[in-house]
PDB file of C-alpha atoms in Angstrom:
ATOM      1  CA  ASN A   2     -40.882  21.959  66.961  1.00 64.00           C
ATOM      2  CA  ALA A   3     -39.892  25.587  68.754  1.00 79.00           C
ATOM      3  CA  GLY A   4     -36.773  24.288  70.532  1.00 94.00           C
ATOM      4  CA  VAL A   5     -35.984  27.060  73.579  1.00 97.00           C
ATOM      5  CA  THR A   6     -38.420  29.587  74.271  1.00 97.00           C
ATOM      6  CA  GLN A   7     -38.074  32.500  76.818  1.00 97.00           C
ATOM      7  CA  THR A   8     -40.551  34.942  77.721  1.00 96.00           C
ATOM      8  CA  PRO A   9     -41.109  37.464  78.144  1.00 96.00           C
ATOM      9  CA  LYS A  10     -38.998  39.505  75.021  1.00 96.00           C
ATOM     10  CA  PHE A  11     -38.709  42.811  77.015  1.00 96.00           C
ATOM     11  CA  GLN A  12     -38.589  44.252  80.012  1.00 96.00           C
ATOM     12  CA  VAL A  13     -37.835  47.387  82.285  1.00 97.00           C
ATOM     13  CA  LEU A  14     -38.357  47.051  85.971  1.00 97.00           C
ATOM     14  CA  LYS A  15     -37.569  49.589  88.350  1.00 97.00           C
ATOM     15  CA  THR A  16     -34.231  49.429  90.847  1.00 97.00           C
ATOM     16  CA  GLY A  17     -35.814  46.638  93.604  1.00 97.00           C
ATOM     17  CA  GLN A  18     -38.236  45.243  91.716  1.00 97.00           C
ATOM     18  CA  SER A  19     -38.660  41.460  91.317  1.00 96.00           C
ATOM     19  CA  MET A  20     -39.312  39.243  88.552  1.00 96.00           C
ATOM     20  CA  THR A  21     -38.749  35.800  87.054  1.00 97.00           C
ATOM     21  CA  LEU A  22     -37.624  34.396  83.239  1.00 98.00           C
ATOM     22  CA  GLN A  23     -38.945  32.307  82.275  1.00 97.00           C
ATOM     23  CA  CYS A  24     -37.583  29.235  79.985  1.00 98.00           C
ATOM     24  CA  ALA A  25     -39.030  26.310  78.333  1.00 97.00           C
ATOM     25  CA  GLN A  26     -37.407  23.402  75.665  1.00 97.00           C
ATOM     26  CA  ASP A  27     -38.993  20.671  74.255  1.00 96.00           C
ATOM     27  CA  MET A  28     -36.501  18.503  73.002  1.00 95.00           C
ATOM     28  CA  ASN A  29     -36.403  16.756  76.085  1.00 94.00           C
ATOM     29  CA  HIS A  30     -32.674  17.744  76.937  1.00 93.00           C
ATOM     30  CA  ASN A  31     -31.091  17.049  80.253  1.00 92.00           C
ATOM     31  CA  SER A  32     -29.096  19.809  80.800  1.00 93.00           C
ATOM     32  CA  MET A  33     -30.096  23.708  80.859  1.00 95.00           C
ATOM     33  CA  TYR A  34     -28.102  26.948  81.634  1.00 96.00           C
ATOM     34  CA  TRP A  35     -29.074  30.650  82.049  1.00 97.00           C
ATOM     35  CA  TYR A  36     -26.298  33.066  80.925  1.00 97.00           C
ATOM     36  CA  ARG A  37     -25.857  37.098  80.351  1.00 97.00           C
ATOM     37  CA  GLN A  38     -24.230  38.739  77.176  1.00 96.00           C
ATOM     38  CA  ASP A  39     -23.098  42.410  77.553  1.00 93.00           C
ATOM     39  CA  PRO A  40     -21.634  44.391  75.982  1.00 85.00           C
ATOM     40  CA  GLY A  41     -17.405  43.102  74.901  1.00 82.00           C
ATOM     41  CA  MET A  42     -18.381  40.142  77.353  1.00 85.00           C
ATOM     42  CA  GLY A  43     -19.328  37.779  75.832  1.00 89.00           C
ATOM     43  CA  LEU A  44     -21.437  35.471  77.462  1.00 94.00           C
ATOM     44  CA  ARG A  45     -21.460  34.696  80.687  1.00 94.00           C
ATOM     45  CA  LEU A  46     -23.154  31.343  82.910  1.00 94.00           C
ATOM     46  CA  ILE A  47     -25.346  32.266  85.723  1.00 96.00           C
ATOM     47  CA  TYR A  48     -26.460  29.299  86.785  1.00 96.00           C
ATOM     48  CA  TYR A  49     -26.722  25.679  84.958  1.00 93.00           C
ATOM     49  CA  SER A  50     -28.848  22.555  85.646  1.00 94.00           C
ATOM     50  CA  ALA A  51     -26.893  19.856  84.965  1.00 89.00           C
ATOM     51  CA  SER A  52     -30.539  17.501  84.995  1.00 88.00           C
ATOM     52  CA  GLU A  53     -34.400  18.034  86.632  1.00 88.00           C
ATOM     53  CA  GLY A  54     -34.147  18.757  90.266  1.00 88.00           C
ATOM     54  CA  THR A  55     -30.027  19.623  90.008  1.00 91.00           C
ATOM     55  CA  THR A  56     -28.766  23.645  89.542  1.00 94.00           C
ATOM     56  CA  ASP A  57     -25.190  25.169  89.851  1.00 92.00           C
ATOM     57  CA  LYS A  58     -23.409  27.832  90.017  1.00 93.00           C
ATOM     58  CA  GLY A  59     -22.448  28.945  87.164  1.00 91.00           C
ATOM     59  CA  GLU A  60     -19.061  33.383  86.820  1.00 90.00           C
ATOM     60  CA  VAL A  61     -21.790  35.243  87.648  1.00 95.00           C
ATOM     61  CA  PRO A  62     -24.695  33.806  90.253  1.00 96.00           C
ATOM     62  CA  ASN A  63     -25.040  36.718  92.650  1.00 96.00           C
ATOM     63  CA  GLY A  64     -28.233  38.515  92.277  1.00 96.00           C
ATOM     64  CA  TYR A  65     -30.052  35.225  90.763  1.00 98.00           C
ATOM     65  CA  ASN A  66     -32.194  32.472  91.845  1.00 97.00           C
ATOM     66  CA  VAL A  67     -32.693  29.766  89.557  1.00 97.00           C
ATOM     67  CA  SER A  68     -35.522  26.700  89.601  1.00 96.00           C
ATOM     68  CA  ARG A  69     -35.705  23.562  87.787  1.00 95.00           C
ATOM     69  CA  LEU A  70     -38.997  23.236  87.599  1.00 88.00           C
ATOM     70  CA  ASN A  71     -39.224  20.239  85.638  1.00 94.00           C
ATOM     71  CA  LYS A  72     -37.345  18.684  83.044  1.00 95.00           C
ATOM     72  CA  ARG A  73     -38.609  21.083  80.246  1.00 96.00           C
ATOM     73  CA  GLU A  74     -38.530  24.696  82.352  1.00 97.00           C
ATOM     74  CA  PHE A  75     -35.639  26.540  84.026  1.00 97.00           C
ATOM     75  CA  SER A  76     -36.832  29.714  85.184  1.00 97.00           C
ATOM     76  CA  LEU A  77     -34.273  32.960  86.264  1.00 98.00           C
ATOM     77  CA  ARG A  78     -35.067  35.093  88.797  1.00 98.00           C
ATOM     78  CA  LEU A  79     -34.187  38.178  90.217  1.00 97.00           C
ATOM     79  CA  GLU A  80     -35.273  39.226  93.376  1.00 93.00           C
ATOM     80  CA  SER A  81     -33.495  43.347  94.078  1.00 96.00           C
ATOM     81  CA  ALA A  82     -33.397  44.347  90.740  1.00 96.00           C
ATOM     82  CA  ALA A  83     -30.158  46.495  89.965  1.00 97.00           C
ATOM     83  CA  PRO A  84     -29.232  48.913  86.806  1.00 96.00           C
ATOM     84  CA  SER A  85     -25.805  46.341  86.436  1.00 96.00           C
ATOM     85  CA  GLN A  86     -28.056  44.069  86.096  1.00 97.00           C
ATOM     86  CA  THR A  87     -28.819  45.542  82.677  1.00 97.00           C
ATOM     87  CA  SER A  88     -28.528  42.365  80.195  1.00 97.00           C
ATOM     88  CA  VAL A  89     -29.715  40.553  77.194  1.00 97.00           C
ATOM     89  CA  TYR A  90     -30.244  37.057  78.682  1.00 98.00           C
ATOM     90  CA  PHE A  91     -30.234  33.930  76.920  1.00 98.00           C
ATOM     91  CA  CYS A  92     -31.306  30.662  78.604  1.00 98.00           C
ATOM     92  CA  ALA A  93     -29.839  27.219  76.465  1.00 96.00           C
ATOM     93  CA  SER A  94     -30.096  23.465  76.935  1.00 95.00           C
ATOM     94  CA  SER A  95     -28.047  21.137  76.067  1.00 93.00           C
ATOM     95  CA  GLU A  96     -29.321  17.095  75.885  1.00 88.00           C
ATOM     96  CA  GLY A  97     -24.892  16.044  76.695  1.00 78.00           C
ATOM     97  CA  GLY A  98     -22.346  14.211  76.008  1.00 76.00           C
ATOM     98  CA  ALA A  99     -19.233  15.460  74.732  1.00 75.00           C
ATOM     99  CA  PRO A 100     -18.543  18.517  72.487  1.00 78.00           C
ATOM    100  CA  ASP A 101     -22.792  19.251  74.916  1.00 79.00           C
ATOM    101  CA  GLU A 102     -23.341  21.708  71.813  1.00 89.00           C
ATOM    102  CA  GLN A 103     -26.128  24.147  73.189  1.00 93.00           C
ATOM    103  CA  TYR A 104     -29.604  25.068  72.028  1.00 95.00           C
ATOM    104  CA  PHE A 105     -30.478  28.843  73.140  1.00 97.00           C
ATOM    105  CA  GLY A 106     -33.160  30.477  73.017  1.00 97.00           C
ATOM    106  CA  PRO A 107     -34.356  34.141  71.327  1.00 96.00           C
ATOM    107  CA  GLY A 108     -33.167  35.838  74.480  1.00 97.00           C
ATOM    108  CA  THR A 109     -34.986  38.579  77.030  1.00 97.00           C
ATOM    109  CA  ARG A 110     -34.049  41.565  76.686  1.00 97.00           C
ATOM    110  CA  LEU A 111     -34.121  43.562  80.385  1.00 97.00           C
ATOM    111  CA  THR A 112     -33.362  46.934  81.508  1.00 97.00           C
ATOM    112  CA  VAL A 113     -33.114  48.027  85.181  1.00 97.00           C
ATOM    113  CA  THR A 114     -33.317  51.711  85.433  1.00 96.00           C
TER     114      THR A 114
ATOM    115  CA  ASP B  15      -8.827  36.748  84.605  1.00 71.00           C
ATOM    116  CA  GLN B  16     -10.584  36.271  80.817  1.00 81.00           C
ATOM    117  CA  GLN B  17      -9.849  32.574  79.642  1.00 91.00           C
ATOM    118  CA  VAL B  18     -11.298  32.720  76.391  1.00 95.00           C
ATOM    119  CA  LYS B  19      -9.687  36.031  74.140  1.00 95.00           C
ATOM    120  CA  GLN B  20     -11.038  37.063  70.495  1.00 96.00           C
ATOM    121  CA  ASN B  21      -9.186  40.117  70.547  1.00 91.00           C
ATOM    122  CA  SER B  22     -10.133  40.917  67.460  1.00 95.00           C
ATOM    123  CA  PRO B  23     -13.972  42.667  68.025  1.00 94.00           C
ATOM    124  CA  SER B  24     -13.864  43.389  64.138  1.00 96.00           C
ATOM    125  CA  LEU B  25     -12.776  41.815  60.831  1.00 97.00           C
ATOM    126  CA  SER B  26     -14.182  43.135  57.463  1.00 98.00           C
ATOM    127  CA  VAL B  27     -13.416  40.874  54.273  1.00 98.00           C
ATOM    128  CA  GLN B  28     -14.289  41.136  50.736  1.00 98.00           C
ATOM    129  CA  GLU B  29     -17.362  38.558  49.417  1.00 97.00           C
ATOM    130  CA  GLY B  30     -15.766  35.346  48.327  1.00 97.00           C
ATOM    131  CA  ARG B  31     -12.919  35.702  50.453  1.00 98.00           C
ATOM    132  CA  ILE B  32     -11.100  33.802  53.480  1.00 98.00           C
ATOM    133  CA  SER B  33     -12.072  34.765  56.416  1.00 98.00           C
ATOM    134  CA  ILE B  34      -9.882  34.292  59.649  1.00 98.00           C
ATOM    135  CA  LEU B  35     -11.679  34.381  63.359  1.00 98.00           C
ATOM    136  CA  ASN B  36      -9.201  33.998  65.898  1.00 98.00           C
ATOM    137  CA  CYS B  37      -9.648  32.855  69.656  1.00 97.00           C
ATOM    138  CA  ASP B  38      -6.647  32.115  72.496  1.00 97.00           C
ATOM    139  CA  TYR B  39      -7.055  30.616  76.041  1.00 96.00           C
ATOM    140  CA  THR B  40      -5.682  30.497  78.766  1.00 94.00           C
ATOM    141  CA  ASN B  41      -6.158  26.881  80.879  1.00 87.00           C
ATOM    142  CA  SER B  42      -5.370  23.563  79.093  1.00 86.00           C
ATOM    143  CA  MET B  43      -8.186  22.157  81.306  1.00 87.00           C
ATOM    144  CA  PHE B  44     -10.411  22.653  78.129  1.00 90.00           C
ATOM    145  CA  ASP B  45     -11.145  19.663  76.480  1.00 88.00           C
ATOM    146  CA  TYR B  46     -13.740  20.753  73.796  1.00 93.00           C
ATOM    147  CA  PHE B  47     -14.298  24.532  71.920  1.00 95.00           C
ATOM    148  CA  LEU B  48     -17.096  25.284  69.751  1.00 95.00           C
ATOM    149  CA  TRP B  49     -17.866  28.468  67.907  1.00 97.00           C
ATOM    150  CA  TYR B  50     -21.504  29.842  67.510  1.00 97.00           C
ATOM    151  CA  LYS B  51     -22.715  32.437  65.449  1.00 97.00           C
ATOM    152  CA  LYS B  52     -24.837  35.264  66.635  1.00 96.00           C
ATOM    153  CA  TYR B  53     -27.363  37.205  64.342  1.00 96.00           C
ATOM    154  CA  PRO B  54     -28.688  40.944  65.750  1.00 92.00           C
ATOM    155  CA  ALA B  55     -32.017  39.911  67.729  1.00 91.00           C
ATOM    156  CA  GLU B  56     -31.540  35.954  67.853  1.00 94.00           C
ATOM    157  CA  GLY B  57     -29.762  33.686  70.309  1.00 96.00           C
ATOM    158  CA  PRO B  58     -26.285  32.017  69.536  1.00 96.00           C
ATOM    159  CA  THR B  59     -26.774  29.016  66.889  1.00 96.00           C
ATOM    160  CA  PHE B  60     -24.021  26.209  67.244  1.00 95.00           C
ATOM    161  CA  LEU B  61     -21.181  26.500  64.223  1.00 96.00           C
ATOM    162  CA  ILE B  62     -18.646  23.643  64.759  1.00 96.00           C
ATOM    163  CA  SER B  63     -16.774  22.424  67.221  1.00 95.00           C
ATOM    164  CA  ILE B  64     -13.153  20.309  67.613  1.00 96.00           C
ATOM    165  CA  SER B  65     -11.749  18.193  70.561  1.00 93.00           C
ATOM    166  CA  SER B  66      -8.801  19.039  71.829  1.00 91.00           C
ATOM    167  CA  ILE B  67      -7.475  15.936  70.758  1.00 93.00           C
ATOM    168  CA  LYS B  68      -7.363  16.856  67.154  1.00 94.00           C
ATOM    169  CA  ASP B  69      -6.176  19.642  65.349  1.00 95.00           C
ATOM    170  CA  LYS B  70      -8.025  20.434  62.377  1.00 97.00           C
ATOM    171  CA  ASN B  71     -12.504  19.463  62.063  1.00 96.00           C
ATOM    172  CA  GLU B  72     -13.837  20.961  58.674  1.00 97.00           C
ATOM    173  CA  ASP B  73     -17.440  21.189  58.112  1.00 96.00           C
ATOM    174  CA  GLY B  74     -18.328  22.924  54.231  1.00 97.00           C
ATOM    175  CA  ARG B  75     -17.190  25.736  54.220  1.00 97.00           C
ATOM    176  CA  PHE B  76     -16.261  26.092  57.469  1.00 98.00           C
ATOM    177  CA  THR B  77     -12.871  24.917  59.605  1.00 98.00           C
ATOM    178  CA  VAL B  78     -11.460  25.264  62.939  1.00 98.00           C
ATOM    179  CA  PHE B  79      -8.240  24.797  63.852  1.00 98.00           C
ATOM    180  CA  LEU B  80      -6.085  24.298  66.513  1.00 97.00           C
ATOM    181  CA  ASN B  81      -2.726  24.518  67.936  1.00 96.00           C
ATOM    182  CA  LYS B  82      -2.786  23.292  71.547  1.00 94.00           C
ATOM    183  CA  SER B  83       1.159  24.490  72.570  1.00 94.00           C
ATOM    184  CA  ALA B  84      -0.760  28.347  71.236  1.00 95.00           C
ATOM    185  CA  LYS B  85      -3.254  27.810  73.020  1.00 95.00           C
ATOM    186  CA  HIS B  86      -4.130  28.934  69.907  1.00 97.00           C
ATOM    187  CA  LEU B  87      -7.580  27.885  67.649  1.00 97.00           C
ATOM    188  CA  SER B  88      -9.259  29.437  65.078  1.00 98.00           C
ATOM    189  CA  LEU B  89     -12.292  29.772  62.253  1.00 98.00           C
ATOM    190  CA  HIS B  90     -11.238  29.541  58.545  1.00 98.00           C
ATOM    191  CA  ILE B  91     -14.791  30.436  56.304  1.00 98.00           C
ATOM    192  CA  VAL B  92     -13.907  29.794  52.849  1.00 97.00           C
ATOM    193  CA  PRO B  93     -15.482  31.904  51.046  1.00 97.00           C
ATOM    194  CA  SER B  94     -16.819  34.671  53.119  1.00 98.00           C
ATOM    195  CA  GLN B  95     -20.393  35.750  51.691  1.00 97.00           C
ATOM    196  CA  PRO B  96     -22.901  38.047  53.116  1.00 97.00           C
ATOM    197  CA  GLY B  97     -24.727  36.028  55.516  1.00 96.00           C
ATOM    198  CA  ASP B  98     -21.491  34.899  57.633  1.00 97.00           C
ATOM    199  CA  SER B  99     -21.956  38.803  58.776  1.00 98.00           C
ATOM    200  CA  ALA B 100     -22.946  38.722  62.188  1.00 97.00           C
ATOM    201  CA  VAL B 101     -21.059  37.975  65.568  1.00 97.00           C
ATOM    202  CA  TYR B 102     -18.852  35.234  66.505  1.00 98.00           C
ATOM    203  CA  PHE B 103     -18.013  34.002  69.323  1.00 97.00           C
ATOM    204  CA  CYS B 104     -15.070  30.903  70.416  1.00 97.00           C
ATOM    205  CA  ALA B 105     -16.307  28.543  73.416  1.00 95.00           C
ATOM    206  CA  ALA B 106     -14.357  26.552  75.433  1.00 94.00           C
ATOM    207  CA  ARG B 107     -15.625  23.256  77.556  1.00 91.00           C
ATOM    208  CA  TYR B 108     -14.374  22.309  80.924  1.00 84.00           C
ATOM    209  CA  THR B 109     -12.868  19.013  81.057  1.00 81.00           C
ATOM    210  CA  GLY B 110     -15.504  16.200  82.348  1.00 73.00           C
ATOM    211  CA  ASN B 111     -18.015  19.636  83.697  1.00 62.00           C
ATOM    212  CA  THR B 112     -21.070  18.581  80.859  1.00 63.00           C
ATOM    213  CA  GLY B 113     -21.965  21.708  79.617  1.00 70.00           C
ATOM    214  CA  LYS B 114     -20.306  24.186  81.301  1.00 83.00           C
ATOM    215  CA  LEU B 115     -19.132  26.615  78.213  1.00 90.00           C
ATOM    216  CA  ILE B 116     -16.850  29.569  79.033  1.00 91.00           C
ATOM    217  CA  PHE B 117     -17.246  31.798  75.723  1.00 94.00           C
ATOM    218  CA  GLY B 118     -14.518  34.910  74.277  1.00 95.00           C
ATOM    219  CA  GLN B 119     -15.755  38.267  74.154  1.00 95.00           C
ATOM    220  CA  GLY B 120     -17.550  38.049  70.260  1.00 96.00           C
ATOM    221  CA  THR B 121     -16.128  39.016  66.982  1.00 97.00           C
ATOM    222  CA  THR B 122     -17.643  41.396  64.578  1.00 97.00           C
ATOM    223  CA  LEU B 123     -18.476  39.619  60.725  1.00 98.00           C
ATOM    224  CA  GLN B 124     -18.732  41.837  58.316  1.00 98.00           C
ATOM    225  CA  VAL B 125     -18.598  40.137  54.326  1.00 98.00           C
ATOM    226  CA  LYS B 126     -19.060  43.571  51.646  1.00 97.00           C
ATOM    227  CA  PRO B 127     -20.641  42.286  48.568  1.00 94.00           C
TER     228      PRO B 127
END
């Protein structure tokens, strides 16, 4: 039982390049989330998917797109990377209900130069 | 506008003593509060939660207290152990909005042997 997996673990991009961060969960959870963590800022929600086929914006969606490919997979795409997107990205999933605790992946450390 | 605040970036306590981590919030529309623990290079892991209709929830060495009138919650760890050294995030969930969490900035706890 792997829980939430993320690929890649590390990535360095040049400004303007694009890339997709992959996330998969094997817990049969309905909801999935993408966060970014920056020093002194905590975790901020980028996008979330309450169920397969739906996605919604979080606090900081600008510059990102997401795809809920199926119930297991939720990807995050940077179309034109900017240095301000240098961060650690976490994917999470939850089954719903209350309090709806979320299970996090190990993170992707992204640097944009 | 930070809706969930952890005003102490760091805390250092002696092994065996009590650790108290604090969190303040501004929005009355939160229905659950959660605490997460994070070790370096790992994703956050869920620790304990409390419903907004309760004032205390206990799980082993961990107790969370909620003071709704003051919009304040705290996490008590008794007794503290060196393995508790980590970053602790409080998070608040919007009423009726499954899964959408707002995180505080985090407090780094160091427990000295």
